[in-house]
PDB file of C-alpha atoms in Angstrom:
ATOM      1  CA  UNK A  17      -0.402   0.356  -0.031  1.00  0.00           C
ATOM      2  CA  UNK A  18       3.141   2.602   0.736  1.00  0.00           C
ATOM      3  CA  UNK A  19       4.255   1.647  -2.710  1.00  0.00           C
ATOM      4  CA  UNK A  20       0.931   2.603  -4.316  1.00  0.00           C
ATOM      5  CA  UNK A  21       0.397   5.614  -2.010  1.00  0.00           C
ATOM      6  CA  UNK A  22       3.996   6.816  -3.837  1.00  0.00           C
ATOM      7  CA  UNK A  23       3.041   6.324  -6.893  1.00  0.00           C
ATOM      8  CA  UNK A  24       0.240   7.796  -6.630  1.00  0.00           C
ATOM      9  CA  UNK A  25       1.552  11.175  -5.054  1.00  0.00           C
ATOM     10  CA  UNK A  26       4.372  10.610  -7.877  1.00  0.00           C
ATOM     11  CA  UNK A  27       1.826  10.636 -10.618  1.00  0.00           C
ATOM     12  CA  UNK A  28       0.266  14.377  -8.968  1.00  0.00           C
ATOM     13  CA  UNK A  29       3.478  15.745  -8.701  1.00  0.00           C
ATOM     14  CA  UNK A  30       5.014  15.185 -12.655  1.00  0.00           C
ATOM     15  CA  UNK A  31       0.745  16.041 -13.935  1.00  0.00           C
ATOM     16  CA  UNK A  32       1.041  19.719 -11.857  1.00  0.00           C
ATOM     17  CA  UNK A  33       4.535  19.916 -12.897  1.00  0.00           C
ATOM     18  CA  UNK A  34       3.628  18.634 -16.566  1.00  0.00           C
ATOM     19  CA  UNK A  35       0.321  21.757 -16.595  1.00  0.00           C
ATOM     20  CA  UNK A  36       2.670  24.205 -14.767  1.00  0.00           C
ATOM     21  CA  UNK A  37       5.507  23.550 -17.970  1.00  0.00           C
ATOM     22  CA  UNK A  38       2.537  23.716 -20.289  1.00  0.00           C
ATOM     23  CA  UNK A  39       1.191  26.613 -18.651  1.00  0.00           C
ATOM     24  CA  UNK A  40       4.536  28.560 -18.981  1.00  0.00           C
ATOM     25  CA  UNK A  41       5.074  27.720 -22.491  1.00  0.00           C
ATOM     26  CA  UNK A  42       1.967  28.988 -23.436  1.00  0.00           C
ATOM     27  CA  UNK A  43       2.765  32.240 -21.674  1.00  0.00           C
ATOM     28  CA  UNK A  44       5.926  32.293 -23.856  1.00  0.00           C
ATOM     29  CA  UNK A  45       4.229  32.061 -26.513  1.00  0.00           C
ATOM     30  CA  UNK A  46       2.224  35.082 -25.852  1.00  0.00           C
ATOM     31  CA  UNK A  47       4.257  37.432 -24.976  1.00  0.00           C
ATOM     32  CA  UNK A  48       8.278  36.207 -24.749  1.00  0.00           C
ATOM     33  CA  UNK A  49       8.752  34.590 -28.370  1.00  0.00           C
ATOM     34  CA  UNK A  50      10.841  31.820 -27.907  1.00  0.00           C
ATOM     35  CA  UNK A  51      12.401  30.582 -31.024  1.00  0.00           C
ATOM     36  CA  UNK A  52      13.920  27.213 -31.751  1.00  0.00           C
ATOM     37  CA  UNK A  53      17.606  29.255 -32.721  1.00  0.00           C
ATOM     38  CA  UNK A  54      17.959  29.950 -28.822  1.00  0.00           C
ATOM     39  CA  UNK A  55      16.625  27.073 -27.780  1.00  0.00           C
ATOM     40  CA  UNK A  56      20.406  25.536 -26.765  1.00  0.00           C
ATOM     41  CA  UNK A  57      20.801  28.543 -24.925  1.00  0.00           C
ATOM     42  CA  UNK A  58      17.932  28.063 -23.188  1.00  0.00           C
ATOM     43  CA  UNK A  59      18.699  24.531 -22.263  1.00  0.00           C
ATOM     44  CA  UNK A  60      22.347  26.140 -21.164  1.00  0.00           C
ATOM     45  CA  UNK A  61      21.091  28.099 -18.247  1.00  0.00           C
ATOM     46  CA  UNK A  62      18.698  24.972 -17.410  1.00  0.00           C
ATOM     47  CA  UNK A  63      21.505  23.304 -16.638  1.00  0.00           C
ATOM     48  CA  UNK A  64      22.860  25.890 -14.507  1.00  0.00           C
ATOM     49  CA  UNK A  65      19.791  26.195 -12.532  1.00  0.00           C
ATOM     50  CA  UNK A  66      18.759  22.906 -11.788  1.00  0.00           C
ATOM     51  CA  UNK A  67      22.235  20.617 -12.437  1.00  0.00           C
ATOM     52  CA  UNK A  68      24.789  22.452 -11.295  1.00  0.00           C
ATOM     53  CA  UNK A  69      25.047  24.304  -7.925  1.00  0.00           C
ATOM     54  CA  UNK A  70      27.441  26.889  -6.738  1.00  0.00           C
ATOM     55  CA  UNK A  71      29.851  24.138  -5.498  1.00  0.00           C
ATOM     56  CA  UNK A  72      30.753  23.825  -9.318  1.00  0.00           C
ATOM     57  CA  UNK A  73      30.006  25.296 -12.573  1.00  0.00           C
ATOM     58  CA  UNK A  74      31.065  24.803 -16.106  1.00  0.00           C
ATOM     59  CA  UNK A  75      33.506  25.084 -18.644  1.00  0.00           C
ATOM     60  CA  UNK A  76      31.996  26.464 -22.201  1.00  0.00           C
ATOM     61  CA  UNK A  77      32.134  28.181 -25.403  1.00  0.00           C
ATOM     62  CA  UNK A  78      30.219  31.689 -24.773  1.00  0.00           C
ATOM     63  CA  UNK A  79      28.857  30.989 -28.004  1.00  0.00           C
ATOM     64  CA  UNK A  80      27.620  28.084 -28.884  1.00  0.00           C
ATOM     65  CA  UNK A  81      25.848  26.592 -24.878  1.00  0.00           C
ATOM     66  CA  UNK A  82      25.200  23.368 -26.797  1.00  0.00           C
ATOM     67  CA  UNK A  83      29.673  23.009 -26.089  1.00  0.00           C
ATOM     68  CA  UNK A  84      30.630  22.061 -22.449  1.00  0.00           C
ATOM     69  CA  UNK A  85      33.757  20.394 -22.503  1.00  0.00           C
ATOM     70  CA  UNK A  86      33.519  19.855 -18.202  1.00  0.00           C
ATOM     71  CA  UNK A  87      31.760  20.014 -15.282  1.00  0.00           C
ATOM     72  CA  UNK A  88      33.726  20.600 -12.242  1.00  0.00           C
ATOM     73  CA  UNK A  89      32.607  20.054  -8.819  1.00  0.00           C
ATOM     74  CA  UNK A  90      34.535  21.444  -5.559  1.00  0.00           C
ATOM     75  CA  UNK A  91      34.662  20.230  -2.003  1.00  0.00           C
ATOM     76  CA  UNK A  92      32.897  22.893  -0.088  1.00  0.00           C
ATOM     77  CA  UNK A  93      35.795  23.521   2.441  1.00  0.00           C
ATOM     78  CA  UNK A  94      37.722  24.380  -1.060  1.00  0.00           C
ATOM     79  CA  UNK A  95      40.203  27.956   0.043  1.00  0.00           C
ATOM     80  CA  UNK A  96      38.934  30.014  -3.007  1.00  0.00           C
ATOM     81  CA  UNK A  97      42.418  30.969  -4.257  1.00  0.00           C
ATOM     82  CA  UNK A  98      43.044  26.761  -5.315  1.00  0.00           C
ATOM     83  CA  UNK A  99      39.586  26.898  -6.399  1.00  0.00           C
ATOM     84  CA  UNK A 100      40.315  29.905  -9.079  1.00  0.00           C
ATOM     85  CA  UNK A 101      43.911  27.895  -9.632  1.00  0.00           C
ATOM     86  CA  UNK A 102      42.097  24.436 -10.623  1.00  0.00           C
ATOM     87  CA  UNK A 103      38.906  26.689 -13.192  1.00  0.00           C
ATOM     88  CA  UNK A 104      42.531  28.577 -14.753  1.00  0.00           C
ATOM     89  CA  UNK A 105      43.979  25.123 -15.334  1.00  0.00           C
ATOM     90  CA  UNK A 106      41.329  23.677 -16.704  1.00  0.00           C
ATOM     91  CA  UNK A 107      40.946  26.227 -18.793  1.00  0.00           C
ATOM     92  CA  UNK A 108      44.125  26.677 -20.065  1.00  0.00           C
ATOM     93  CA  UNK A 109      44.091  22.286 -20.271  1.00  0.00           C
ATOM     94  CA  UNK A 110      40.693  22.827 -22.858  1.00  0.00           C
ATOM     95  CA  UNK A 111      42.562  25.786 -24.722  1.00  0.00           C
ATOM     96  CA  UNK A 112      45.562  24.060 -25.435  1.00  0.00           C
ATOM     97  CA  UNK A 113      43.414  21.364 -27.022  1.00  0.00           C
ATOM     98  CA  UNK A 114      41.816  23.559 -28.829  1.00  0.00           C
ATOM     99  CA  UNK A 115      44.925  24.761 -29.884  1.00  0.00           C
ATOM    100  CA  UNK A 116      45.871  21.579 -31.156  1.00  0.00           C
ATOM    101  CA  UNK A 117      42.486  20.144 -33.681  1.00  0.00           C
ATOM    102  CA  UNK A 118      43.052  23.423 -34.754  1.00  0.00           C
ATOM    103  CA  UNK A 119      46.951  22.930 -36.314  1.00  0.00           C
ATOM    104  CA  UNK A 120      44.998  20.264 -37.715  1.00  0.00           C
ATOM    105  CA  UNK A 121      46.644  17.167 -36.417  1.00  0.00           C
ATOM    106  CA  UNK A 122      45.874  13.581 -37.263  1.00  0.00           C
ATOM    107  CA  UNK A 123      46.693  11.899 -34.131  1.00  0.00           C
ATOM    108  CA  UNK A 124      44.249  12.694 -32.224  1.00  0.00           C
ATOM    109  CA  UNK A 125      44.469  12.063 -27.946  1.00  0.00           C
ATOM    110  CA  UNK A 126      41.044  10.396 -26.926  1.00  0.00           C
ATOM    111  CA  UNK A 127      40.447  13.460 -24.946  1.00  0.00           C
ATOM    112  CA  UNK A 128      40.817  15.748 -28.207  1.00  0.00           C
ATOM    113  CA  UNK A 129      38.447  13.686 -29.739  1.00  0.00           C
ATOM    114  CA  UNK A 130      36.503  13.983 -27.289  1.00  0.00           C
ATOM    115  CA  UNK A 131      36.238  18.006 -27.502  1.00  0.00           C
ATOM    116  CA  UNK A 132      36.369  17.541 -31.013  1.00  0.00           C
ATOM    117  CA  UNK A 133      33.106  15.733 -31.244  1.00  0.00           C
ATOM    118  CA  UNK A 134      31.700  18.546 -29.557  1.00  0.00           C
ATOM    119  CA  UNK A 135      30.708  20.720 -32.022  1.00  0.00           C
ATOM    120  CA  UNK A 136      29.242  20.334 -35.100  1.00  0.00           C
ATOM    121  CA  UNK A 137      30.915  18.826 -37.978  1.00  0.00           C
ATOM    122  CA  UNK A 138      32.730  20.672 -41.119  1.00  0.00           C
ATOM    123  CA  UNK A 139      33.804  23.543 -38.006  1.00  0.00           C
ATOM    124  CA  UNK A 140      36.602  25.751 -39.110  1.00  0.00           C
ATOM    125  CA  UNK A 141      39.911  25.818 -37.702  1.00  0.00           C
ATOM    126  CA  UNK A 142      39.605  28.760 -37.378  1.00  0.00           C
ATOM    127  CA  UNK A 143      36.756  28.485 -35.314  1.00  0.00           C
ATOM    128  CA  UNK A 144      38.651  25.985 -33.245  1.00  0.00           C
ATOM    129  CA  UNK A 145      41.130  28.828 -32.751  1.00  0.00           C
ATOM    130  CA  UNK A 146      38.467  31.306 -31.666  1.00  0.00           C
ATOM    131  CA  UNK A 147      37.626  29.134 -29.027  1.00  0.00           C
ATOM    132  CA  UNK A 148      41.105  27.957 -27.735  1.00  0.00           C
ATOM    133  CA  UNK A 149      41.045  31.710 -26.620  1.00  0.00           C
ATOM    134  CA  UNK A 150      37.382  31.765 -25.210  1.00  0.00           C
ATOM    135  CA  UNK A 151      36.573  29.007 -23.290  1.00  0.00           C
ATOM    136  CA  UNK A 152      35.122  29.863 -19.912  1.00  0.00           C
ATOM    137  CA  UNK A 153      33.286  29.319 -16.504  1.00  0.00           C
ATOM    138  CA  UNK A 154      29.939  29.445 -15.679  1.00  0.00           C
ATOM    139  CA  UNK A 155      28.763  29.054 -11.887  1.00  0.00           C
ATOM    140  CA  UNK A 156      26.468  26.590 -11.091  1.00  0.00           C
ATOM    141  CA  UNK A 157      23.510  27.789  -9.453  1.00  0.00           C
ATOM    142  CA  UNK A 158      21.086  25.178  -8.680  1.00  0.00           C
ATOM    143  CA  UNK A 159      21.542  25.494  -5.291  1.00  0.00           C
ATOM    144  CA  UNK A 160      20.449  28.956  -5.194  1.00  0.00           C
ATOM    145  CA  UNK A 161      17.911  28.625  -7.283  1.00  0.00           C
ATOM    146  CA  UNK A 162      15.630  26.355  -5.128  1.00  0.00           C
ATOM    147  CA  UNK A 163      16.327  28.618  -2.222  1.00  0.00           C
ATOM    148  CA  UNK A 164      15.300  31.074  -4.753  1.00  0.00           C
ATOM    149  CA  UNK A 165      11.996  29.016  -5.196  1.00  0.00           C
ATOM    150  CA  UNK A 166      11.643  29.066  -0.837  1.00  0.00           C
ATOM    151  CA  UNK A 167      11.635  33.177  -0.621  1.00  0.00           C
ATOM    152  CA  UNK A 168       9.842  33.838  -3.678  1.00  0.00           C
ATOM    153  CA  UNK A 169       6.631  32.081  -2.113  1.00  0.00           C
ATOM    154  CA  UNK A 170       6.597  35.275   0.243  1.00  0.00           C
ATOM    155  CA  UNK A 171       6.649  37.976  -3.376  1.00  0.00           C
ATOM    156  CA  UNK A 172       5.804  36.430  -5.969  1.00  0.00           C
ATOM    157  CA  UNK A 173       2.344  36.786  -5.799  1.00  0.00           C
ATOM    158  CA  UNK A 174       2.681  40.417  -4.748  1.00  0.00           C
ATOM    159  CA  UNK A 175       4.725  41.245  -8.010  1.00  0.00           C
ATOM    160  CA  UNK A 176       2.745  39.321 -10.331  1.00  0.00           C
ATOM    161  CA  UNK A 177      -0.806  40.974  -8.746  1.00  0.00           C
ATOM    162  CA  UNK A 178       1.087  44.418  -8.583  1.00  0.00           C
ATOM    163  CA  UNK A 179       2.047  44.032 -12.720  1.00  0.00           C
ATOM    164  CA  UNK A 180      -1.193  42.785 -13.760  1.00  0.00           C
ATOM    165  CA  UNK A 181      -2.549  45.529 -12.339  1.00  0.00           C
ATOM    166  CA  UNK A 182      -0.036  48.196 -14.508  1.00  0.00           C
ATOM    167  CA  UNK A 183      -1.150  45.445 -17.556  1.00  0.00           C
ATOM    168  CA  UNK A 184       2.320  44.187 -17.594  1.00  0.00           C
ATOM    169  CA  UNK A 185       2.705  39.827 -18.123  1.00  0.00           C
ATOM    170  CA  UNK A 186       2.366  38.019 -15.038  1.00  0.00           C
ATOM    171  CA  UNK A 187       4.977  35.743 -16.097  1.00  0.00           C
ATOM    172  CA  UNK A 188       7.508  38.616 -15.862  1.00  0.00           C
ATOM    173  CA  UNK A 189       7.590  37.446 -11.822  1.00  0.00           C
ATOM    174  CA  UNK A 190       9.713  35.681 -12.853  1.00  0.00           C
ATOM    175  CA  UNK A 191      12.582  37.920 -13.184  1.00  0.00           C
ATOM    176  CA  UNK A 192      14.246  38.194  -9.762  1.00  0.00           C
ATOM    177  CA  UNK A 193      15.421  34.633 -10.017  1.00  0.00           C
ATOM    178  CA  UNK A 194      17.577  36.231 -12.411  1.00  0.00           C
ATOM    179  CA  UNK A 195      18.584  38.912 -10.250  1.00  0.00           C
ATOM    180  CA  UNK A 196      18.455  37.639  -6.914  1.00  0.00           C
ATOM    181  CA  UNK A 197      16.560  34.173  -6.714  1.00  0.00           C
ATOM    182  CA  UNK A 198      14.508  36.677  -4.239  1.00  0.00           C
ATOM    183  CA  UNK A 199      17.160  37.374  -1.927  1.00  0.00           C
ATOM    184  CA  UNK A 200      15.543  40.736  -0.686  1.00  0.00           C
ATOM    185  CA  UNK A 201      19.309  41.567   0.889  1.00  0.00           C
ATOM    186  CA  UNK A 202      21.634  40.827  -2.101  1.00  0.00           C
ATOM    187  CA  UNK A 203      24.485  42.531  -3.533  1.00  0.00           C
ATOM    188  CA  UNK A 204      26.419  42.501  -6.072  1.00  0.00           C
ATOM    189  CA  UNK A 205      29.860  42.958  -6.705  1.00  0.00           C
ATOM    190  CA  UNK A 206      29.341  46.212  -9.090  1.00  0.00           C
ATOM    191  CA  UNK A 207      26.686  48.323  -6.195  1.00  0.00           C
ATOM    192  CA  UNK A 208      23.412  46.709  -7.298  1.00  0.00           C
ATOM    193  CA  UNK A 209      21.177  46.272  -4.911  1.00  0.00           C
ATOM    194  CA  UNK A 210      17.888  44.301  -3.426  1.00  0.00           C
ATOM    195  CA  UNK A 211      15.670  41.874  -5.176  1.00  0.00           C
ATOM    196  CA  UNK A 212      15.426  43.734  -8.621  1.00  0.00           C
ATOM    197  CA  UNK A 213      19.370  44.912  -8.238  1.00  0.00           C
ATOM    198  CA  UNK A 214      18.623  48.330  -9.360  1.00  0.00           C
ATOM    199  CA  UNK A 215      21.687  49.965  -9.538  1.00  0.00           C
ATOM    200  CA  UNK A 216      22.000  54.191  -8.058  1.00  0.00           C
ATOM    201  CA  UNK A 217      21.548  55.288 -11.347  1.00  0.00           C
ATOM    202  CA  UNK A 218      18.856  53.716 -12.378  1.00  0.00           C
ATOM    203  CA  UNK A 219      16.925  52.848  -9.068  1.00  0.00           C
ATOM    204  CA  UNK A 220      16.584  56.858  -8.161  1.00  0.00           C
ATOM    205  CA  UNK A 221      14.525  57.158 -11.026  1.00  0.00           C
ATOM    206  CA  UNK A 222      11.532  55.233  -9.090  1.00  0.00           C
ATOM    207  CA  UNK A 223      12.712  54.993  -5.474  1.00  0.00           C
ATOM    208  CA  UNK A 224      14.649  57.014  -2.629  1.00  0.00           C
ATOM    209  CA  UNK A 225      17.903  56.266  -2.237  1.00  0.00           C
ATOM    210  CA  UNK A 226      19.920  58.297   0.359  1.00  0.00           C
ATOM    211  CA  UNK A 227      21.856  58.372   3.305  1.00  0.00           C
ATOM    212  CA  UNK A 228      19.250  57.587   5.266  1.00  0.00           C
ATOM    213  CA  UNK A 229      16.690  55.411   2.931  1.00  0.00           C
ATOM    214  CA  UNK A 230      17.294  52.762   0.271  1.00  0.00           C
ATOM    215  CA  UNK A 231      14.209  51.274  -1.275  1.00  0.00           C
ATOM    216  CA  UNK A 232      16.059  49.299  -3.140  1.00  0.00           C
ATOM    217  CA  UNK A 233      16.344  47.254  -0.436  1.00  0.00           C
ATOM    218  CA  UNK A 234      12.240  47.509   0.223  1.00  0.00           C
ATOM    219  CA  UNK A 235      10.332  44.281  -2.512  1.00  0.00           C
ATOM    220  CA  UNK A 236       7.703  46.361  -2.728  1.00  0.00           C
ATOM    221  CA  UNK A 237       8.714  49.721  -3.691  1.00  0.00           C
ATOM    222  CA  UNK A 238      11.599  48.127  -5.736  1.00  0.00           C
ATOM    223  CA  UNK A 239       8.997  45.639  -7.040  1.00  0.00           C
ATOM    224  CA  UNK A 240       6.583  48.619  -7.913  1.00  0.00           C
ATOM    225  CA  UNK A 241       9.753  49.969  -9.269  1.00  0.00           C
ATOM    226  CA  UNK A 242      10.626  47.730 -11.730  1.00  0.00           C
ATOM    227  CA  UNK A 243       7.620  47.102 -13.291  1.00  0.00           C
ATOM    228  CA  UNK A 244       7.367  50.816 -14.040  1.00  0.00           C
ATOM    229  CA  UNK A 245      11.537  50.139 -15.722  1.00  0.00           C
ATOM    230  CA  UNK A 246      10.019  47.668 -17.711  1.00  0.00           C
ATOM    231  CA  UNK A 247       6.600  48.988 -18.451  1.00  0.00           C
ATOM    232  CA  UNK A 248       8.950  52.128 -20.573  1.00  0.00           C
ATOM    233  CA  UNK A 249      11.742  49.853 -21.744  1.00  0.00           C
ATOM    234  CA  UNK A 250       8.057  48.459 -23.198  1.00  0.00           C
ATOM    235  CA  UNK A 251       7.094  51.395 -24.359  1.00  0.00           C
ATOM    236  CA  UNK A 252      10.595  53.049 -25.945  1.00  0.00           C
ATOM    237  CA  UNK A 253      10.961  49.408 -27.366  1.00  0.00           C
ATOM    238  CA  UNK A 254       7.713  47.646 -28.573  1.00  0.00           C
ATOM    239  CA  UNK A 255       8.810  44.477 -27.357  1.00  0.00           C
ATOM    240  CA  UNK A 256       9.107  42.120 -24.426  1.00  0.00           C
ATOM    241  CA  UNK A 257      12.438  40.308 -25.962  1.00  0.00           C
ATOM    242  CA  UNK A 258      14.101  44.021 -26.097  1.00  0.00           C
ATOM    243  CA  UNK A 259      12.477  44.858 -23.020  1.00  0.00           C
ATOM    244  CA  UNK A 260      13.958  42.166 -20.389  1.00  0.00           C
ATOM    245  CA  UNK A 261      17.369  42.493 -22.690  1.00  0.00           C
ATOM    246  CA  UNK A 262      17.129  46.642 -21.678  1.00  0.00           C
ATOM    247  CA  UNK A 263      16.696  45.727 -17.820  1.00  0.00           C
ATOM    248  CA  UNK A 264      20.012  44.886 -17.780  1.00  0.00           C
ATOM    249  CA  UNK A 265      21.805  46.302 -20.833  1.00  0.00           C
ATOM    250  CA  UNK A 266      19.622  49.901 -20.449  1.00  0.00           C
ATOM    251  CA  UNK A 267      16.609  50.956 -23.244  1.00  0.00           C
ATOM    252  CA  UNK A 268      19.539  53.017 -25.363  1.00  0.00           C
ATOM    253  CA  UNK A 269      21.576  50.153 -25.716  1.00  0.00           C
ATOM    254  CA  UNK A 270      18.876  48.140 -26.182  1.00  0.00           C
ATOM    255  CA  UNK A 271      18.255  50.744 -29.031  1.00  0.00           C
ATOM    256  CA  UNK A 272      21.340  50.714 -30.421  1.00  0.00           C
ATOM    257  CA  UNK A 273      21.358  47.740 -31.210  1.00  0.00           C
ATOM    258  CA  UNK A 274      17.809  47.853 -32.734  1.00  0.00           C
ATOM    259  CA  UNK A 275      19.376  50.871 -35.393  1.00  0.00           C
ATOM    260  CA  UNK A 276      22.940  49.475 -36.052  1.00  0.00           C
ATOM    261  CA  UNK A 277      21.131  46.137 -37.594  1.00  0.00           C
ATOM    262  CA  UNK A 278      17.810  47.365 -38.359  1.00  0.00           C
ATOM    263  CA  UNK A 279      15.433  45.011 -36.408  1.00  0.00           C
ATOM    264  CA  UNK A 280      13.764  44.029 -32.708  1.00  0.00           C
ATOM    265  CA  UNK A 281      14.421  39.806 -33.999  1.00  0.00           C
ATOM    266  CA  UNK A 282      15.863  38.737 -30.351  1.00  0.00           C
ATOM    267  CA  UNK A 283      17.556  36.079 -31.789  1.00  0.00           C
ATOM    268  CA  UNK A 284      19.608  38.793 -34.878  1.00  0.00           C
ATOM    269  CA  UNK A 285      19.950  40.940 -31.588  1.00  0.00           C
ATOM    270  CA  UNK A 286      21.375  37.237 -29.532  1.00  0.00           C
ATOM    271  CA  UNK A 287      24.007  36.176 -32.267  1.00  0.00           C
ATOM    272  CA  UNK A 288      25.092  40.106 -35.054  1.00  0.00           C
ATOM    273  CA  UNK A 289      25.020  42.942 -32.083  1.00  0.00           C
ATOM    274  CA  UNK A 290      28.856  44.343 -31.385  1.00  0.00           C
ATOM    275  CA  UNK A 291      29.361  46.468 -28.624  1.00  0.00           C
ATOM    276  CA  UNK A 292      31.752  46.320 -25.401  1.00  0.00           C
ATOM    277  CA  UNK A 293      29.094  46.914 -23.657  1.00  0.00           C
ATOM    278  CA  UNK A 294      26.670  44.185 -24.535  1.00  0.00           C
ATOM    279  CA  UNK A 295      28.868  41.437 -23.090  1.00  0.00           C
ATOM    280  CA  UNK A 296      27.923  37.374 -22.013  1.00  0.00           C
ATOM    281  CA  UNK A 297      25.470  38.965 -19.473  1.00  0.00           C
ATOM    282  CA  UNK A 298      23.566  41.152 -21.623  1.00  0.00           C
ATOM    283  CA  UNK A 299      23.307  38.712 -24.747  1.00  0.00           C
ATOM    284  CA  UNK A 300      22.134  35.961 -22.334  1.00  0.00           C
ATOM    285  CA  UNK A 301      20.063  37.854 -20.202  1.00  0.00           C
ATOM    286  CA  UNK A 302      16.442  36.879 -21.723  1.00  0.00           C
ATOM    287  CA  UNK A 303      17.898  33.029 -22.139  1.00  0.00           C
ATOM    288  CA  UNK A 304      17.906  33.116 -18.729  1.00  0.00           C
ATOM    289  CA  UNK A 305      14.543  34.545 -18.008  1.00  0.00           C
ATOM    290  CA  UNK A 306      12.990  31.833 -19.848  1.00  0.00           C
ATOM    291  CA  UNK A 307      15.153  28.965 -18.774  1.00  0.00           C
ATOM    292  CA  UNK A 308      13.916  31.084 -15.394  1.00  0.00           C
ATOM    293  CA  UNK A 309      10.508  31.048 -16.259  1.00  0.00           C
ATOM    294  CA  UNK A 310      10.361  27.282 -17.431  1.00  0.00           C
TER     295      UNK A 310
END
């Protein structure tokens, strides 16, 4: 009987999860386009949020996110310097492998053949040369994401209701998963603060931020400010994929991307827009959001 009961519960949970995922995808279709060309990018961030914790990470190519060379895992008590050295050593290892593949060597080792097989057949030598200089480490987030799911219970309905009152998609309430894992006291290295990670310059347009009060740390006021900021982005840019990307890169930057490429297509902008400030985080902001929403 216990086995049957467990099976029944498992079926109920599975059915709920399947229904939730279907509803999320329907919402994405309505407000947030999900081009097939970006599925590999979404899959990468799904792994970041569900498979790899902050005690590890993935060594990967920053342009083709389907190319993951290795998943690194570290002991919980490892010293930061030792951790950094292991990451650097692993990067150098794959840079050497990619250089050797780029050289056209015929006597590749088993490990070198494995790395080559991660890439599409017919990949040019020049692409391997480029990849050797760009091996990147992405920290896992699975434990933080789970913690964020718990914390979000206190705020998500309020945020969704706030956005809905303003005529904005309720699904935007998932954005703090990307920004802060719903940590109301989160601070970034560059000075962003709160659940919505406002910088001082942007936050002061909507919030009181001074020596006495910092409303970026107030989840209610900051959520209202985030809604107003996203609304303005949407008015300026005309699409939710660009409005969301502008939350990270700024509406001015996304406007320049539209003008440079002559399009509002998110796939074209993600793949082709060139700007010193449009780095990995900005380029991946929208697909990370879709992964978090899913």
